[in-house]
Coordinates of C-alpha atoms in Angstrom, one line a residue:
Chain C
X567 CA -46.5 -136.5 107.8
X568 CA -48.8 -137.4 111.3
X569 CA -45.4 -136.2 112.7
X570 CA -44.6 -133.0 110.7
X571 CA -48.3 -131.5 111.6
X572 CA -48.3 -132.0 114.8
X573 CA -44.8 -130.3 115.5
X574 CA -45.7 -127.8 112.8
X575 CA -49.2 -127.3 115.1
X576 CA -47.9 -127.1 118.4
X577 CA -44.9 -124.7 117.0
X578 CA -48.1 -122.6 115.6
X579 CA -50.1 -123.0 119.0
X580 CA -47.0 -121.2 120.8
X581 CA -46.6 -118.6 118.6
X582 CA -50.1 -117.7 118.9
X583 CA -49.5 -117.7 122.5
X584 CA -46.6 -116.1 122.8
X585 CA -48.1 -113.2 120.8
X586 CA -51.1 -113.0 123.4
X587 CA -48.7 -112.5 125.8
X588 CA -46.6 -110.0 124.1
X589 CA -49.9 -108.1 123.0
X590 CA -51.4 -108.6 126.3
X591 CA -48.3 -106.9 127.9
X592 CA -47.9 -103.9 125.9
X593 CA -51.5 -103.1 126.3
X594 CA -51.2 -103.5 130.3
X595 CA -48.1 -103.7 132.0
X596 CA -46.1 -100.7 130.7
X597 CA -46.4 -97.5 132.7
X598 CA -49.8 -96.1 131.3
X599 CA -52.9 -95.8 133.2
X600 CA -55.6 -96.7 131.0
X601 CA -58.4 -94.5 133.1
X602 CA -56.1 -91.1 133.1
X603 CA -55.5 -92.1 129.1
X604 CA -60.1 -92.2 128.7
X605 CA -60.8 -89.6 131.4
X606 CA -57.8 -87.1 130.5
X607 CA -55.3 -85.2 133.2
X608 CA -58.0 -83.3 134.6
X609 CA -60.2 -86.5 136.0
X610 CA -60.3 -86.4 139.7
X611 CA -58.9 -89.1 141.3
X612 CA -62.1 -90.8 142.6
X613 CA -63.6 -90.9 139.2
X614 CA -59.7 -92.6 138.5
X615 CA -60.4 -95.3 141.0
X616 CA -63.6 -95.5 140.0
X617 CA -62.8 -96.4 136.5
X618 CA -59.7 -98.6 137.4
X619 CA -62.2 -100.7 139.3
X620 CA -64.7 -101.0 136.2
X621 CA -62.3 -102.1 134.1
X622 CA -60.6 -104.4 136.3
X623 CA -57.3 -103.2 136.3
X624 CA -57.2 -104.1 140.1
X625 CA -57.2 -107.9 139.8
X626 CA -53.8 -109.7 139.2
X627 CA -52.1 -109.1 136.0
X628 CA -52.6 -113.0 135.8
X629 CA -56.2 -113.2 136.5
X630 CA -56.9 -110.6 134.0
X631 CA -54.5 -112.2 131.3
X632 CA -56.2 -115.7 131.8
X633 CA -59.9 -114.0 131.5
X634 CA -58.9 -112.0 128.2
X635 CA -57.3 -115.4 126.9
X636 CA -60.5 -117.6 127.6
X637 CA -62.5 -115.0 126.8
X638 CA -61.3 -114.3 123.8
X639 CA -61.3 -117.9 123.2
X640 CA -65.1 -118.3 123.2
X641 CA -65.7 -115.0 120.8
X642 CA -65.8 -112.6 123.6
X643 CA -63.5 -110.2 123.3
X644 CA -65.0 -107.7 126.2
X645 CA -66.8 -104.4 125.6
X646 CA -66.0 -101.4 123.6
X647 CA -65.3 -98.1 125.7
X648 CA -66.8 -96.0 123.1
X649 CA -69.1 -97.8 121.1
X650 CA -70.7 -99.7 124.2
X651 CA -71.3 -102.8 122.6
X652 CA -69.3 -106.2 122.5
X653 CA -65.9 -105.7 120.7
X654 CA -66.6 -109.1 119.3
X655 CA -70.2 -107.6 117.5
X656 CA -67.9 -104.4 116.2
X657 CA -65.2 -107.0 114.3
X658 CA -68.2 -109.0 112.4
X659 CA -69.5 -105.7 111.6
X660 CA -66.4 -104.5 109.8
X661 CA -64.8 -108.0 108.7
X662 CA -66.5 -108.2 105.5
X663 CA -64.9 -105.1 104.5
X664 CA -61.6 -106.3 105.5
X665 CA -61.0 -109.5 104.0
X666 CA -63.0 -108.4 100.4
X667 CA -60.3 -105.5 100.3
X668 CA -57.5 -108.5 101.2
X669 CA -58.7 -111.2 99.0
X670 CA -58.8 -108.8 96.3
X671 CA -55.9 -107.5 96.7
X672 CA -53.6 -110.7 97.4
X673 CA -55.5 -112.4 94.2
X674 CA -54.3 -109.3 91.9
X675 CA -50.7 -109.3 93.1
X676 CA -50.2 -112.8 93.0
X677 CA -51.6 -112.6 89.0
X678 CA -49.5 -109.4 88.2
X679 CA -46.5 -110.4 90.1
X680 CA -46.8 -114.0 88.4
X681 CA -47.2 -112.7 85.0
X682 CA -44.6 -109.8 85.2
X683 CA -42.4 -112.1 86.7
X684 CA -42.2 -114.9 83.9
X685 CA -42.3 -111.9 81.3
X686 CA -39.3 -110.8 82.6
X687 CA -37.2 -114.0 83.1
X688 CA -38.7 -114.8 79.3
X689 CA -37.3 -112.1 78.0
X690 CA -33.8 -112.4 80.4
X691 CA -31.1 -109.5 79.3
X692 CA -34.1 -107.8 76.7
X693 CA -35.8 -104.4 76.8
X694 CA -38.8 -106.3 78.7
X695 CA -37.0 -107.4 81.5
X696 CA -35.4 -104.4 81.8
X697 CA -38.6 -101.8 82.0
X698 CA -40.3 -104.6 84.8
X699 CA -37.8 -104.5 87.0
X700 CA -37.3 -101.0 86.8
X701 CA -40.9 -100.3 87.0
X702 CA -40.5 -102.8 89.8
X703 CA -37.4 -101.6 91.7
X704 CA -39.7 -98.0 91.6
X705 CA -42.9 -99.8 93.3
X706 CA -41.0 -101.4 96.1
X707 CA -40.1 -97.6 96.9
X708 CA -43.7 -96.1 96.5
X709 CA -45.7 -96.1 99.9
X710 CA -48.9 -97.8 99.0
X711 CA -50.6 -94.7 100.4
X712 CA -49.3 -92.0 98.1
X713 CA -50.1 -94.6 95.2
X714 CA -53.2 -94.3 96.1
X715 CA -53.6 -90.7 96.8
X716 CA -52.3 -90.2 93.2
X717 CA -54.7 -93.0 91.9
X718 CA -57.4 -90.9 93.1
X719 CA -56.2 -87.7 92.0
X720 CA -55.9 -88.9 88.1
X721 CA -59.4 -91.6 88.4
X722 CA -61.6 -90.1 91.0
X723 CA -60.9 -86.2 90.6
X724 CA -59.6 -85.8 87.3
X725 CA -61.1 -88.5 84.9
X726 CA -64.4 -89.0 87.3
X727 CA -64.1 -92.8 86.1
X728 CA -64.1 -94.1 89.9
X729 CA -65.5 -93.2 93.1
X730 CA -62.8 -91.4 95.6
X731 CA -63.7 -93.5 98.6
X732 CA -66.3 -95.2 100.6
X733 CA -68.3 -98.4 100.2
X734 CA -72.1 -98.7 99.1
X735 CA -71.9 -102.6 100.9
X736 CA -72.3 -105.3 98.7
X737 CA -76.0 -105.0 97.9
X738 CA -75.5 -102.6 95.0
X739 CA -72.6 -105.2 93.4
X740 CA -71.9 -103.5 90.6
X741 CA -71.1 -100.4 93.0
X742 CA -69.3 -102.2 95.1
X743 CA -66.4 -103.8 92.9
X744 CA -66.1 -100.3 91.6
X745 CA -65.3 -98.9 94.9
X746 CA -63.0 -102.1 95.5
X747 CA -60.9 -101.0 92.3
X748 CA -58.7 -98.7 93.0
X749 CA -57.9 -99.8 96.8
X750 CA -57.2 -103.1 94.9
X751 CA -54.9 -101.5 92.4
X752 CA -52.8 -99.5 95.2
X753 CA -52.4 -102.3 97.4
X754 CA -51.6 -104.7 94.8
X755 CA -48.6 -102.5 92.8
X756 CA -46.7 -102.4 95.6
X757 CA -46.7 -105.6 96.9
X758 CA -46.7 -107.3 93.4
X759 CA -43.2 -105.3 92.9
X760 CA -41.6 -107.4 95.1
X761 CA -42.7 -111.0 94.0
X762 CA -42.5 -110.2 91.0
X763 CA -39.0 -110.4 91.1
X764 CA -39.0 -113.3 93.7
X765 CA -40.7 -114.8 90.5
X766 CA -38.4 -113.6 88.6
X767 CA -35.0 -114.8 89.8
X768 CA -36.8 -118.0 91.0
X769 CA -37.5 -118.9 87.5
X770 CA -34.6 -118.1 86.0
X771 CA -33.0 -120.3 88.0
X772 CA -35.4 -123.4 86.9
X773 CA -34.7 -122.3 83.4
X774 CA -31.1 -123.4 83.8
X775 CA -31.6 -126.9 84.5
X776 CA -31.8 -129.6 81.9
X777 CA -35.0 -130.8 81.9
X778 CA -36.3 -127.4 80.9
X779 CA -33.8 -128.1 77.9
X780 CA -35.3 -131.3 77.4
X781 CA -38.7 -129.7 77.2
X782 CA -37.9 -127.5 75.1
X783 CA -36.0 -130.5 72.6
X784 CA -39.2 -132.3 73.0
X785 CA -41.0 -129.6 71.2
X786 CA -43.3 -128.1 73.7
X787 CA -43.4 -124.2 72.9
X788 CA -42.1 -121.8 74.9
X789 CA -45.1 -120.5 76.4
X790 CA -45.8 -124.0 77.7
X791 CA -42.4 -124.8 78.9
X792 CA -42.7 -121.5 81.0
X793 CA -46.1 -122.0 82.7
X794 CA -46.4 -125.6 82.7
X795 CA -42.6 -126.4 83.4
X796 CA -40.5 -123.6 84.9
X797 CA -43.7 -121.7 86.8
X798 CA -44.4 -125.3 89.4
X799 CA -40.9 -126.0 90.1
X800 CA -40.2 -122.2 90.5
X801 CA -42.7 -122.0 93.4
X802 CA -41.4 -122.6 96.7
X803 CA -39.6 -119.6 97.2
X804 CA -42.3 -117.5 95.3
X805 CA -44.6 -119.1 98.3
X806 CA -42.3 -118.3 101.2
X807 CA -42.5 -114.5 100.1
X808 CA -46.5 -114.4 99.3
X809 CA -46.2 -115.8 102.7
X810 CA -44.2 -113.0 104.4
X811 CA -45.9 -110.2 102.1
X812 CA -49.4 -111.4 103.8
X813 CA -48.0 -109.4 107.1
X814 CA -47.2 -106.3 104.7
X815 CA -50.5 -107.1 103.1
X816 CA -52.8 -106.9 105.9
X817 CA -50.9 -103.7 107.6
X818 CA -51.5 -102.7 103.9
X819 CA -55.4 -103.0 104.2
X820 CA -55.4 -100.7 107.4
X821 CA -53.6 -98.1 105.7
X822 CA -55.7 -98.1 102.4
X823 CA -59.2 -98.1 104.6
X824 CA -58.3 -95.0 105.9
X825 CA -57.2 -93.6 102.6
X826 CA -59.9 -94.3 101.1
X827 CA -62.3 -94.2 104.1
X828 CA -63.6 -98.1 104.0
X829 CA -65.6 -99.1 106.8
X830 CA -63.5 -102.2 107.8
X831 CA -60.8 -103.0 110.5
X832 CA -58.4 -100.9 109.8
X833 CA -61.0 -97.5 110.0
X834 CA -62.3 -99.3 113.3
X835 CA -58.5 -99.5 114.8
X836 CA -58.1 -95.8 114.3
X837 CA -61.3 -94.4 115.5
X838 CA -60.6 -96.7 118.8
X839 CA -57.3 -95.2 119.2
X840 CA -58.3 -92.0 118.2
X841 CA -61.4 -92.8 121.1
X842 CA -59.2 -94.9 124.0
X843 CA -60.9 -97.9 123.1
X844 CA -58.2 -99.6 124.2
X845 CA -60.4 -103.4 124.7
X846 CA -60.9 -102.7 120.9
X847 CA -57.7 -101.7 120.2
X848 CA -56.2 -104.5 121.8
X849 CA -58.7 -107.7 120.6
X850 CA -57.9 -105.7 116.6
X851 CA -54.4 -105.7 117.3
X852 CA -54.3 -109.7 118.4
X853 CA -56.5 -110.5 115.6
X854 CA -54.2 -109.0 112.6
X855 CA -51.4 -110.1 114.6
X856 CA -53.1 -113.5 114.6
X857 CA -53.7 -113.7 110.8
X858 CA -50.3 -113.1 110.2
X859 CA -49.0 -115.6 112.0
X860 CA -51.9 -117.8 111.1
X861 CA -50.8 -117.5 107.1
X862 CA -47.2 -118.4 107.8
X863 CA -48.6 -121.6 109.3
X864 CA -50.6 -122.3 106.6
X865 CA -47.3 -121.2 104.1
X866 CA -45.1 -123.6 106.0
X867 CA -48.0 -127.1 105.6
X868 CA -47.9 -125.1 101.5
X869 CA -44.3 -126.1 101.3
X870 CA -45.1 -129.9 101.4
X871 CA -48.1 -129.8 98.8
X872 CA -45.9 -127.5 96.2
X873 CA -43.0 -129.6 96.4
X874 CA -43.5 -133.5 98.2
X875 CA -39.6 -133.8 98.7
X876 CA -39.5 -131.9 101.1
X877 CA -41.6 -134.4 103.0
X878 CA -38.8 -136.6 103.7
X879 CA -36.9 -134.2 105.2
X880 CA -39.8 -132.6 107.2
Chain J
X55 CA -12.8 -102.1 90.7
X56 CA -16.2 -101.6 88.4
X57 CA -18.7 -100.3 90.9
X58 CA -22.4 -101.7 90.5
X59 CA -24.7 -99.3 88.7
X60 CA -27.4 -99.8 91.5
X61 CA -24.6 -98.6 94.1
X62 CA -23.8 -95.4 91.9
X63 CA -27.2 -94.5 91.6
X64 CA -28.2 -95.0 95.3
X65 CA -25.2 -93.4 96.6
X66 CA -26.3 -90.5 94.5
X67 CA -29.9 -90.1 95.7
X68 CA -28.5 -91.1 99.7
X69 CA -26.4 -87.9 99.0
X70 CA -29.1 -85.8 97.8
X71 CA -31.7 -86.7 100.8
X72 CA -29.0 -86.6 103.4
X73 CA -27.7 -82.7 101.6
X74 CA -30.9 -81.4 101.6
X75 CA -31.3 -82.8 104.9
X76 CA -28.1 -81.4 106.6
X77 CA -28.6 -78.2 105.0
X78 CA -31.9 -77.5 106.2
X79 CA -30.3 -77.3 109.8
X80 CA -28.5 -74.6 108.9
X81 CA -30.7 -72.8 106.3
X82 CA -34.3 -73.5 104.6
X83 CA -35.2 -70.6 101.9
X84 CA -37.6 -69.2 104.8
X85 CA -38.7 -70.4 107.4
X86 CA -41.0 -73.2 107.2
X87 CA -43.3 -72.7 110.2
X88 CA -44.0 -69.2 108.8
X89 CA -47.7 -68.3 108.1
X90 CA -48.8 -66.0 105.3
X91 CA -52.6 -66.9 104.3
X92 CA -52.7 -64.3 101.8
X93 CA -50.1 -66.0 99.9
X94 CA -51.8 -69.6 100.1
X95 CA -51.5 -71.9 97.1
X96 CA -48.9 -69.7 95.4
X97 CA -48.0 -70.7 91.8
X98 CA -44.1 -71.9 91.8
X99 CA -41.8 -68.7 91.0
X100 CA -38.6 -67.3 91.7
X101 CA -39.3 -66.6 95.7
X102 CA -41.0 -70.0 96.7
X103 CA -39.2 -72.3 94.5
X104 CA -42.2 -75.1 94.3
X105 CA -45.1 -73.1 95.3
X106 CA -46.6 -72.3 99.3
X107 CA -49.4 -74.7 100.6
X108 CA -52.7 -74.1 102.3
X109 CA -51.4 -71.4 104.6
X110 CA -48.9 -69.7 102.8
X111 CA -46.1 -72.2 103.9
X112 CA -42.7 -72.6 101.7
X113 CA -43.0 -76.3 100.4
X114 CA -39.2 -76.2 99.9
X115 CA -38.5 -75.8 103.3
X116 CA -41.2 -77.7 104.5
X117 CA -39.9 -80.5 102.4
X118 CA -36.3 -80.2 103.5
X119 CA -37.0 -79.9 106.8
X120 CA -39.0 -83.3 106.3
X121 CA -35.6 -84.8 105.2
X122 CA -34.5 -83.8 108.5
X123 CA -37.2 -85.5 110.1
X124 CA -37.1 -88.5 108.2
X125 CA -33.5 -88.9 108.5
X126 CA -33.7 -88.9 112.2
X127 CA -35.9 -91.4 113.0
X128 CA -35.1 -93.6 110.3
X129 CA -31.4 -93.2 112.2
X130 CA -32.9 -93.6 116.0
X131 CA -34.9 -96.4 115.2
X132 CA -32.1 -98.3 112.9
X133 CA -29.6 -97.5 115.5
X134 CA -31.7 -98.9 118.3
X135 CA -32.8 -102.0 116.7
X136 CA -29.8 -103.0 114.9
X137 CA -28.1 -102.4 118.0
X138 CA -30.0 -104.6 120.2
X139 CA -30.9 -106.8 117.2
X140 CA -27.4 -107.7 116.4
X141 CA -25.9 -107.9 120.7
X142 CA -29.2 -110.8 120.8
X143 CA -27.6 -112.2 117.6
X144 CA -24.1 -112.2 118.6
X145 CA -25.4 -113.6 121.9
X146 CA -27.1 -116.6 120.6
X147 CA -23.9 -117.6 118.4
X148 CA -21.3 -116.9 121.2
X149 CA -23.8 -119.1 124.1
X150 CA -25.3 -121.5 121.2
X151 CA -27.5 -124.3 122.5
X152 CA -31.0 -124.0 124.4
X153 CA -30.2 -119.8 124.5
X154 CA -29.6 -119.7 120.4
X155 CA -32.6 -121.8 120.1
X156 CA -34.5 -119.3 122.8
X157 CA -33.2 -116.2 121.1
X158 CA -34.5 -117.0 117.5
X159 CA -37.8 -118.6 118.4
X160 CA -38.1 -115.1 120.4
X161 CA -37.0 -113.3 117.3
X162 CA -40.0 -115.4 115.1
X163 CA -42.6 -114.3 117.2
X164 CA -41.2 -110.5 116.5
X165 CA -41.8 -111.4 112.6
X166 CA -45.5 -111.5 113.7
X167 CA -45.8 -107.8 114.5
X168 CA -46.0 -105.8 111.5
X169 CA -44.8 -102.5 112.5
X170 CA -48.0 -100.4 112.3
X171 CA -49.6 -103.1 114.9
X172 CA -47.0 -101.8 117.2
X173 CA -47.2 -98.3 116.5
X174 CA -51.3 -99.2 117.0
X175 CA -50.6 -100.7 120.5
X176 CA -48.1 -97.8 121.2
X177 CA -50.6 -95.1 120.4
X178 CA -53.3 -96.7 122.0
X179 CA -51.6 -96.6 125.3
X180 CA -49.8 -93.4 125.3
X181 CA -51.1 -91.1 122.6
X182 CA -49.3 -90.9 119.0
X183 CA -46.3 -89.5 118.9
X184 CA -42.7 -89.5 117.5
X185 CA -40.9 -91.5 120.2
X186 CA -43.6 -94.2 119.9
X187 CA -43.0 -94.2 116.0
X188 CA -39.3 -94.6 116.8
X189 CA -39.9 -97.0 119.5
X190 CA -42.2 -99.6 116.8
X191 CA -39.6 -98.9 113.7
X192 CA -37.0 -99.8 116.4
X193 CA -38.8 -102.8 117.5
X194 CA -39.4 -104.7 114.2
X195 CA -35.4 -104.1 113.2
X196 CA -34.8 -106.5 116.9
X197 CA -35.3 -110.3 114.7
X198 CA -34.1 -108.7 111.5
X199 CA -30.5 -107.6 112.7
X200 CA -30.6 -110.4 115.4
X201 CA -31.0 -113.1 112.4
X202 CA -28.5 -111.3 109.8
X203 CA -25.9 -111.3 113.3
X204 CA -26.4 -114.6 114.1
X205 CA -25.8 -116.5 110.6
X206 CA -22.8 -114.3 109.8
X207 CA -21.4 -114.8 113.3
X208 CA -22.3 -118.8 113.4
X209 CA -19.7 -118.8 110.4
X210 CA -17.2 -116.8 112.0
X211 CA -17.3 -119.2 114.8
X212 CA -15.6 -121.7 112.5
X213 CA -12.4 -119.9 111.9
X214 CA -9.2 -120.8 112.6
X215 CA -8.1 -117.6 114.2
X216 CA -11.6 -117.7 117.0
X217 CA -10.2 -121.4 117.9
X218 CA -6.7 -119.5 118.0
X219 CA -8.6 -116.6 120.6
X220 CA -10.1 -119.7 122.6
X221 CA -7.2 -121.8 123.1
X222 CA -5.7 -118.6 124.1
X223 CA -8.2 -118.3 126.8
X224 CA -10.4 -115.5 125.9
X225 CA -13.7 -115.8 127.3
X226 CA -16.8 -116.1 124.8
X227 CA -18.1 -112.5 125.1
X228 CA -14.5 -111.3 125.1
X229 CA -14.0 -113.3 121.4
X230 CA -17.5 -111.7 120.3
X231 CA -16.3 -108.3 120.9
X232 CA -12.8 -108.1 119.3
X233 CA -13.3 -110.7 117.1
X234 CA -16.7 -111.9 115.6
X235 CA -18.4 -108.6 115.7
X236 CA -15.5 -106.6 113.4
X237 CA -16.0 -109.4 110.9
X238 CA -19.5 -109.5 110.8
X239 CA -19.8 -105.5 110.2
X240 CA -20.3 -106.1 106.3
X241 CA -23.4 -107.9 106.6
X242 CA -25.0 -105.6 109.1
X243 CA -24.0 -102.6 107.6
X244 CA -25.2 -103.8 104.4
X245 CA -28.7 -104.7 106.1
X246 CA -28.3 -101.6 108.2
X247 CA -28.9 -99.5 104.7
X248 CA -31.5 -101.4 103.5
X249 CA -33.3 -101.2 106.7
X250 CA -32.7 -97.3 106.7
X251 CA -35.0 -97.2 103.6
X252 CA -37.8 -99.4 104.8
X253 CA -38.1 -97.3 108.0
X254 CA -38.5 -94.3 106.3
X255 CA -41.3 -96.2 103.9
X256 CA -42.3 -96.9 107.9
X257 CA -42.3 -93.1 109.2
X258 CA -43.7 -92.1 106.4
X259 CA -46.8 -94.9 106.6
X260 CA -46.9 -94.0 110.7
X261 CA -47.2 -90.1 110.0
X262 CA -49.8 -90.1 107.5
X263 CA -52.0 -92.3 109.9
X264 CA -51.3 -89.3 112.8
X265 CA -49.2 -92.1 114.7
X266 CA -46.3 -90.5 114.0
X267 CA -44.6 -86.4 113.9
X268 CA -47.6 -84.0 115.5
X269 CA -47.8 -81.0 114.0
X270 CA -46.3 -78.5 113.4
X271 CA -43.2 -80.6 112.8
X272 CA -43.3 -81.2 109.2
X273 CA -42.7 -84.4 108.1
X274 CA -43.0 -86.5 104.0
X275 CA -46.0 -88.2 105.4
X276 CA -48.2 -85.8 107.5
X277 CA -47.7 -83.4 104.5
X278 CA -49.1 -85.9 102.5
X279 CA -52.1 -86.2 104.8
X280 CA -52.8 -82.4 104.7
X281 CA -52.5 -82.7 101.3
X282 CA -55.2 -85.1 100.8
X283 CA -58.0 -83.2 102.2
X284 CA -57.1 -80.4 99.9
X285 CA -56.7 -82.7 96.5
X286 CA -59.3 -80.7 94.8
X287 CA -57.8 -77.1 95.2
X288 CA -54.0 -78.1 95.0
X289 CA -53.6 -81.8 94.0
X290 CA -49.4 -80.3 93.3
X291 CA -48.8 -80.3 97.0
X292 CA -50.4 -84.1 97.1
X293 CA -47.0 -85.0 94.5
X294 CA -43.8 -83.0 96.0
X295 CA -43.5 -85.0 99.3
X296 CA -44.3 -88.5 97.9
X297 CA -41.7 -88.0 95.1
X298 CA -39.2 -87.0 98.0
X299 CA -40.2 -90.5 99.7
X300 CA -39.5 -92.7 97.0
X301 CA -36.1 -90.8 96.2
X302 CA -35.3 -91.7 99.2
X303 CA -36.5 -95.2 99.9
X304 CA -35.1 -95.9 96.2
X305 CA -31.8 -94.6 97.9
X306 CA -31.1 -96.2 100.5
X307 CA -32.3 -99.9 98.7
X308 CA -29.7 -99.5 96.0
X309 CA -27.2 -98.6 98.1
X310 CA -27.9 -101.2 100.1
X311 CA -28.3 -103.4 97.3
X312 CA -24.9 -102.3 95.9
X313 CA -23.3 -102.7 99.1
X314 CA -24.4 -106.4 99.2
X315 CA -22.7 -106.7 95.7
X316 CA -19.8 -105.2 96.2
X317 CA -18.9 -106.9 100.3
X318 CA -20.0 -110.5 99.4
X319 CA -20.1 -111.3 95.5
X320 CA -20.6 -114.8 96.0
X321 CA -24.1 -113.0 96.5
X322 CA -24.1 -111.2 93.1
X323 CA -27.9 -111.8 92.1
X324 CA -28.7 -113.2 88.5
X325 CA -29.6 -110.0 86.6

C-alpha cells in the first residue's frame, strides 16, 4: 500500500508540474504580445515597452516560470490587470459559488445516475429500460447550456416558479437554494446521462454472476440484492467514469455560471478574457486543470478502497 | 447482414445535417445576412418557414448556414487532431519502450485540459476566433486518437504478416505506413465519427460563450447566445438552433456506435 501510494503521488505531482508548464507555455511562449493585447493596436512603442517591463516580460522565460510557480505555491497568483487587486483574493471571493454549484451538481448527477441505471438494469429489456436508455441517449446529445435556457424558459419565464439567474448569497439560504436549483439540474441531467448508461451496463454484468443468483435463491428481496449485492460490485467502472466526468463537470460549471449569471470562477474567467487580464486567466486555467488532475488522482486512490482486490495488483 | 438500428437512425440524421450544410453552399431560402427590421420576429409562414429573428433575418437560412459552419469546424478539428494523434499512436507502437511511455504520458496530460480551458487560454492570448476554437478542439482530440491508434496498432504488430514484412527487411516506419495504418483504419474511423459529435457540441458551447465564430457568421451556438437576451420577447428563437445541435450530435454519435457494432462484433454491448 505504501509503495502504491508513493508511486501514484509521484505521478500526480509530475502531472501537475507538466500541466503548469503547458499553461505557462501557452500563455507566455506562443507568439502573442500581452502588452499589445492589453493596450490595443494604436499603443505607442514607448508605452508598450514600459508595460512589457512592468509585466516582467523582459526577464528570461525560465525565471518567469519559476517565480510564477513558487509564488503560486504560496498562494500568490500575481495582481489582476483589470481589478488591480491580488488574483488570489478574487478567487477566494468567488470560490464558494463555484464549489456550491459543482458539489450540488455532482451529488445530483450521481444519485440520479445510480437510480436510473439500476432501475434500467432491473427492468432489462422492458419498457422502463428502453425509456431510460432513450432519454439518456438524448441527454448525451443535449448541450448543457441549451438545456439551461429551456429550463429558464419553462420555470422562470413561463411558470415564474424560480429565478432566471443571479445569486443572492448564502445569507438568505432559501433564496440561495432556489437560485441553485435550475443551474444544478441543467448541469446534472446531461452528466448523469452518461453515468446512468455506465451504471446500467456495469450492473447487468454483475447480475449475471453466480453469487447474485445465490443471494436471490437464499430469499433476499430483489431490491436488497440490487442495492446491497449488485451495486457495490458494479462500482469500479462507475467510479472511473465519475472521475473522467469531473473534467466535464468543471467545464460545465464555467458554462452554466455564464448562462445563469452566477458570480463564480467561471464568470470571472470570462470577465478576465474580455478585460485582457492575462494573470487572472492564467491562474484560473491552472486552478481548473489542477482540480481535474486532483480528481483523477483521488479516483485512482478510491479504486483500492472500493475493491481491495486491486491492492494486490497495484 | 442486418444493420443495427442506431446505425440507420444515425445515418439518416447525419445525411439530413450534411445535406442541409451542402445545400446552404448553393442555395438558402433567403440571404441569411439580409436585415429587414420591419419584419422582425415574424411568425412562420410560406415565405419564412420558421419565421425571422430580432433583425428580420430568415431563421431557416441561418440554421442551414449554421450547419455548414458546424460541419466545417468539426471536420477541421477532428482531421487535424485525429491525424496528429494517430501518427503519435503509430509512432508509439512502432518504437515501443521509453518512446511509447513518453507519448502515452503526454497524452495523459492532454486529458487534464478540457477543450474549453484550452480555448480560454487561446482566446486570452490571441482574442476569440473560430480558428482558435478549431485549434482547441483539435488539441483535445490528439490524446484520444493517440490512445486508440496505439492500442489498435499494438495488436496488429503481433500478426504474422507484420513479422513477414520485418523479415523481408522493411523498416518500422514503412511497416507502419503500409501494413499497420490500413489495418487500424476501422477503429480510427469509428472514433472519428464519435469525436465529430463531441466536436459539434464543443463548437456550439464555445460559440455560445463568444469564444468561437464571431458576428455576423451564423452558428447554432451564437444564435442561442443571441436568443438568450430575447427570451421574453421571442422564446421560439431559443428552440430551433438547439434542436439542430441535438440532431447533429445524436446523428454522429449513433452512427459512430453503429459503425463500431458492425466493424467490431466482439464489442457489441449488452443491450
